[in-house]
Short mmCIF file of C-alpha atoms in Angstrom, two decimals:
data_model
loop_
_atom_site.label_atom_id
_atom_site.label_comp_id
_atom_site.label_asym_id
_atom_site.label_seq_id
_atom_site.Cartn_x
_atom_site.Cartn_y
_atom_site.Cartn_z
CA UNK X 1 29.48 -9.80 8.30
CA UNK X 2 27.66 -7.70 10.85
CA UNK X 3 23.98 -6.93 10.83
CA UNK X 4 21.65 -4.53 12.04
CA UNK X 5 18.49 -4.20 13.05
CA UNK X 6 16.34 -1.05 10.78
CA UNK X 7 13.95 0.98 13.27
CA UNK X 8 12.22 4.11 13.29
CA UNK X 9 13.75 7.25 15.16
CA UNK X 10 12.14 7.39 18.39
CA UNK X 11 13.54 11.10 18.78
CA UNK X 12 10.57 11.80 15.94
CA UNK X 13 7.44 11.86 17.87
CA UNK X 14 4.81 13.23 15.04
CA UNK X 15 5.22 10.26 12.84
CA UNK X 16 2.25 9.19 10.79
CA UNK X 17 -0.48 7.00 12.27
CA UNK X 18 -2.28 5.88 10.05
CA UNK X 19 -6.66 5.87 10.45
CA UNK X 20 -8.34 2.43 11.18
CA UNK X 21 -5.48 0.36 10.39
CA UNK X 22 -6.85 -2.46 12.32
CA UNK X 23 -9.73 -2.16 10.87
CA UNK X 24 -8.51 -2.61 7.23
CA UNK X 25 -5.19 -4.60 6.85
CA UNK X 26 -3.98 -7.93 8.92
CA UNK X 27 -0.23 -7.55 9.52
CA UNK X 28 -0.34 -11.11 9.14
CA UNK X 29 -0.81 -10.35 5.57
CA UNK X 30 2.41 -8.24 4.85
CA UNK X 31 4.29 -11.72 4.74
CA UNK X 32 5.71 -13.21 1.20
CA UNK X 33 2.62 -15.98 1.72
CA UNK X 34 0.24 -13.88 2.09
CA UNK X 35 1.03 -10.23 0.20
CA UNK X 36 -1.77 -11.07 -2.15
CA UNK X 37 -4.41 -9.68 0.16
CA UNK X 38 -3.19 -6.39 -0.02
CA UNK X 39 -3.70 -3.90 -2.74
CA UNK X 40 -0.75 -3.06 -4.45
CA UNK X 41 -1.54 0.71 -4.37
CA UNK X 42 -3.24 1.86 -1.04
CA UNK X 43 -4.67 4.92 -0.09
CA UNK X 44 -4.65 6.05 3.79
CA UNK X 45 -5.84 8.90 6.36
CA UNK X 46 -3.10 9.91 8.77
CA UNK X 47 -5.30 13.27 9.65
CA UNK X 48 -2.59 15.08 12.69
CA UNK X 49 -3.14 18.13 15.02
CA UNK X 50 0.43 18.68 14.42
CA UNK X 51 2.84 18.94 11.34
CA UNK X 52 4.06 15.43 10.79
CA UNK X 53 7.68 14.44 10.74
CA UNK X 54 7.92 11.99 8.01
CA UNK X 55 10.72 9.73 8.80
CA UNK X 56 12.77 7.52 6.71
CA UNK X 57 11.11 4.90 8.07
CA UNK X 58 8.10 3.80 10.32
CA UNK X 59 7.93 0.73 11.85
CA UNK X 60 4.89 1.71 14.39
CA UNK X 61 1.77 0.23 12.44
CA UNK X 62 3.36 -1.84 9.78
CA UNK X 63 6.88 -1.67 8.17
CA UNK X 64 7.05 1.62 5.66
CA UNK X 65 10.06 2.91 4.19
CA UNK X 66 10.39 5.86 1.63
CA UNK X 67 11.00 6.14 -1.47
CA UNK X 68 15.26 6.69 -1.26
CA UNK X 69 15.37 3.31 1.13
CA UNK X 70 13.02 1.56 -1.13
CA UNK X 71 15.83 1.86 -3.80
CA UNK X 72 18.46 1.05 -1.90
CA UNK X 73 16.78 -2.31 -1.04
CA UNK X 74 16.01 -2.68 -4.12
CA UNK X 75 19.21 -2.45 -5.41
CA UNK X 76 20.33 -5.43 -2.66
CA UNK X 77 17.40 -7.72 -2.96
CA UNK X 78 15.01 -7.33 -6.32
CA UNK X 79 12.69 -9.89 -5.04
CA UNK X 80 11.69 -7.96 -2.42
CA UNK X 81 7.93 -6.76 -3.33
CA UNK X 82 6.10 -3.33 -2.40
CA UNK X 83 2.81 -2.47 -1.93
CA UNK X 84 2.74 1.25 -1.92
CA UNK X 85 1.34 3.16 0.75
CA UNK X 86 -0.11 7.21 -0.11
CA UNK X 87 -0.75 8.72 3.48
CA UNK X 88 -3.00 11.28 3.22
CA UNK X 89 -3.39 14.01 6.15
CA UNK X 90 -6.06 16.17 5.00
CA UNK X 91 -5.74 18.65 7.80
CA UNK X 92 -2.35 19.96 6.91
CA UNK X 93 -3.28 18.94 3.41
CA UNK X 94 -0.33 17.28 2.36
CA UNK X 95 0.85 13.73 0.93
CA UNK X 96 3.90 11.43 0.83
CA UNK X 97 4.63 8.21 -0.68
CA UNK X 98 5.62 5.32 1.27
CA UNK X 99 6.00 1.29 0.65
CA UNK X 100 5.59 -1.62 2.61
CA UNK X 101 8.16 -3.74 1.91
CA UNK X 102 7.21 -7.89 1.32
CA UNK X 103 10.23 -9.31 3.13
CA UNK X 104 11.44 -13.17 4.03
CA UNK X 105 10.38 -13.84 7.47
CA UNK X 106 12.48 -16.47 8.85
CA UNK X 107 13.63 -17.77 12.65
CA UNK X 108 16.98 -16.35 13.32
CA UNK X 109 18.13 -18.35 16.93
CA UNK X 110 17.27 -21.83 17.71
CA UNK X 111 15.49 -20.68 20.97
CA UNK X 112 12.94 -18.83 19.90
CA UNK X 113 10.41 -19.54 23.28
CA UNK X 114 12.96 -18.20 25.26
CA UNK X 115 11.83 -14.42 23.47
CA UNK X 116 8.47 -14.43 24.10
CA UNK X 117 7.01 -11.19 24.18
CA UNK X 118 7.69 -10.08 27.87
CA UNK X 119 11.47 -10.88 27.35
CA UNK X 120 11.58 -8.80 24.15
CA UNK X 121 11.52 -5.69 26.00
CA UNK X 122 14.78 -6.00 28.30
CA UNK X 123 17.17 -7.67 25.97
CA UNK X 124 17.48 -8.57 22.38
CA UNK X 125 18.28 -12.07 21.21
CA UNK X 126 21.65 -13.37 19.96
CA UNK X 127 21.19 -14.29 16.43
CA UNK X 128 22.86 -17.51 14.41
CA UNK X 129 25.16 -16.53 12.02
CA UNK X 130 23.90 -19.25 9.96
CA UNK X 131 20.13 -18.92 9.46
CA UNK X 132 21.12 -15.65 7.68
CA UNK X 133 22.58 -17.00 4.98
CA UNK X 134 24.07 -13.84 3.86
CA UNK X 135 20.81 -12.49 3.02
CA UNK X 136 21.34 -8.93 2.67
CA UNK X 137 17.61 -8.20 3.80
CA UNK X 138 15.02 -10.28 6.21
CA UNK X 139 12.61 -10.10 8.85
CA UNK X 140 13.53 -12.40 12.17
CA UNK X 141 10.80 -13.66 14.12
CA UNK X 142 12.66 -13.31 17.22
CA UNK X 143 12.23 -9.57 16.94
CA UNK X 144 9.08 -7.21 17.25
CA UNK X 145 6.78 -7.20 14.83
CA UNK X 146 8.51 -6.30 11.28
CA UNK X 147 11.82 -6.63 12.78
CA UNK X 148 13.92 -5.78 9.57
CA UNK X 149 17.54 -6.77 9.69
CA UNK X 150 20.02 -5.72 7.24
CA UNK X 151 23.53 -6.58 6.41
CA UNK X 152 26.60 -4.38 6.87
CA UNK X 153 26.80 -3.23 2.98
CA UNK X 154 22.86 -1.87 3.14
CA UNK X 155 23.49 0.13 6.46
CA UNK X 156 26.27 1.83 4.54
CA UNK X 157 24.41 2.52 0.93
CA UNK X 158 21.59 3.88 3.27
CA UNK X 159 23.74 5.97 5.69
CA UNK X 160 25.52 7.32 2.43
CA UNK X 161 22.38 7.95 0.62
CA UNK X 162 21.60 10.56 3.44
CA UNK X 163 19.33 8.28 5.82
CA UNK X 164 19.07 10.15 9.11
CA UNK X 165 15.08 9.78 10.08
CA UNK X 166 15.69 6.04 10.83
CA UNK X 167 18.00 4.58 13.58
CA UNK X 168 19.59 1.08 13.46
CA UNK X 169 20.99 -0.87 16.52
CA UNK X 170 23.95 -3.47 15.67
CA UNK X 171 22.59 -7.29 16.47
CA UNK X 172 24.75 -9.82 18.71
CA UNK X 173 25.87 -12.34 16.40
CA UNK X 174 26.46 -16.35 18.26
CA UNK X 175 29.77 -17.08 17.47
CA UNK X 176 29.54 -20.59 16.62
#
């Protein structure tokens, strides 16, 4: 089974920032150990000179997906957890719904020093088939922060479900 790794489009360049982030949440806290921290219904400022492109999903802040990828995961994984997310940009005056997804964080690659953050940049690591255990949805260490993999059979139900604001890039699987 091949896996992929769930991004945000970096063609979209307005995506929503969202107002003293830092300031507020931990993304320490959007873990399965620690999701009790966070309000399950959160209200934000993401206040823009320009019109917003609200993507499929964001991955700049914290991990948010919308509503139609929320159901698809869902529909793979029902333990996954949401805390839902209403980003506010009062300039434009508009709204949209998006949820932070409470996702397994787990090591995927026994060499997880040799990714430390300067060698994330140039090169991606090779992932053990094994450590996935089929799981159709996860977060691996060994990738940025919220690095959301997904199997072969959620790419699909997304990319027929009319995802096109989110880009995903293919993971090298070891062989052994």
């Amino acid at each position: 089974m091949e896996y992929f790794w769930l991004k945000q489009d970096k063609r979209y360049v307005d995506v929503p920032h969202i107002h003293r982030f830092a300031g507020t949440y931990r993304r320490s806290d959007f873990t399965v150990e620690h999701a009790y921290k966070i309000a399950d219904r959160n209200v934000v400022f993401v206040n823009s000179e320009h019109r917003l492109d609200y993507t499929d999903v964001i991955d700049r802040q914290i991990f948010l997906v919308s509503e139609d990828v929320k159901s698809v995961f869902k529909m793979y994984d029902p333990s996954i957890t949401f805390k839902t997310f209403c980003l506010l940009d009062n300039v434009h005056m508009d709204l949209k719904l998006y949820y932070a997804p409470i996702i397994p964080l787990i090591d995927g690659t026994d060499e997880p020093e040799r990714f430390s953050r300067e060698g994330r940049r140039d090169r991606e690591p090779v992932i053990r088939r094994a450590y996935l255990k089929s799981r159709p949805i996860v977060r691996l260490r060994e990738l940025p922060p919220d690095g959301v993999v997904i199997r072969l059979d959620v790419a699909e139900s997304l990319l027929r479900r009319g995802l096109f604001r989110a880009d995903m890039a293919r993971l090298a699987l070891a062989r052994v």
